[in-house]
């Protein structure tokens, strides 16, 4: 836990404090690689918890603060970060903005919404309403978030007290809302700048001819599917999953440095060409490090997820991969997920030299790769258990 946060806990004094906040606070250094990775993806959540602790000193009735992000291409609102005082947090949940008339209105009008009596106001049996009632929330304040003119999501303040959001409380919260809005849009802008730069670099290098946009889109969705299914057992936050999804398409960015004679060679590569091809991982790491430097992200813990997506996607759990021959859990979870998602898409898409495999046949091959020690068994099991979802992603982002 950072110093600021522990100070805030202490000054919270006599308040009955936040079992869940204390329990999932970031642990100290020296934890194993996996813990480290998980906490890495949790940086923004940790900041939100810290702000929540400070906020409670002024406005003690706010039991929960949560932010959902809006994805324009799918019209989905997705849980992102939350700070929940006690009880269970809702995670890994998404719903269409168009399905909520009142939220759609807020998104366009920029108005906030106060509900003084949630049980009376919330109808319908969405998972979200059921959860709100079960957790005993009685009133809420909803604030739409923007990055300049672009709607980016909502901030929800919930209280177990009815009518907790008086005009005075709303005034007290407005500074916090602005602060949280800025923090989140800054973070999104950094991520967006990085993925845009990488995309521009890829387009300049004509990588599009080689690697279709469809491949990147599909493997990013497969990665997210796997991470979501592992979220509970591996303790992955929504924030981590979102970053993994956003950074997944960068995995082969180093191929921009591979000469066309090797990159576009139709037949098998000879050993020398293969060795050259394998340098794409190190070149990718160099590109990522340059971007991390360019955007001054050295100290941002999220940059580790971004780096691992590139650095570890050809490592194998038995240590036979490259560039470092890492084994098992020495390979970051995000790298193991990317490896499975990447191979799954390669098998199930058309290539000049092969027809697409069926998902079932691809799963058979992935299981064989687990048996011979190449791929992570948990990640492959998720694919095996989610065939309809895999098919839906394949069909939705089909190459033209
Ligand atoms: Fe690669
Ligand atoms: Fe790939």
Tab-separated table of N, CA, C and O in Angstrom, residues 33 68 100 198 366 377 381 395:
chain	number	residue	atom	x	y	z
A	33	UNK	N	5.915	-13.250	-9.125
A	33	UNK	CA	5.678	-12.565	-10.389
A	33	UNK	C	4.209	-12.391	-10.658
A	33	UNK	O	3.756	-11.359	-11.094
A	68	UNK	N	-17.715	2.911	-15.034
A	68	UNK	CA	-17.837	2.004	-16.177
A	68	UNK	C	-17.362	2.753	-17.413
A	68	UNK	O	-17.536	3.961	-17.514
A	100	UNK	N	-30.514	1.108	-21.853
A	100	UNK	CA	-30.967	1.930	-20.730
A	100	UNK	C	-31.317	3.326	-21.233
A	100	UNK	O	-30.440	4.115	-21.582
A	198	UNK	N	1.438	2.812	-32.440
A	198	UNK	CA	1.821	1.487	-32.908
A	198	UNK	C	1.108	1.171	-34.220
A	198	UNK	O	1.686	0.593	-35.135
A	366	UNK	N	-4.569	-27.164	-29.822
A	366	UNK	CA	-4.121	-26.426	-28.627
A	366	UNK	C	-3.888	-27.400	-27.473
A	366	UNK	O	-2.921	-27.279	-26.721
A	377	UNK	N	-2.149	-24.647	-19.761
A	377	UNK	CA	-3.347	-25.495	-19.756
A	377	UNK	C	-4.599	-24.711	-19.360
A	377	UNK	O	-5.666	-24.898	-19.957
A	381	UNK	N	-7.954	-24.439	-21.571
A	381	UNK	CA	-9.240	-24.938	-21.050
A	381	UNK	C	-10.350	-23.918	-21.203
A	381	UNK	O	-11.496	-24.270	-21.473
A	395	UNK	N	-16.756	-15.070	-36.171
A	395	UNK	CA	-17.711	-14.668	-37.197
A	395	UNK	C	-17.884	-13.152	-37.263
A	395	UNK	O	-18.046	-12.578	-38.322
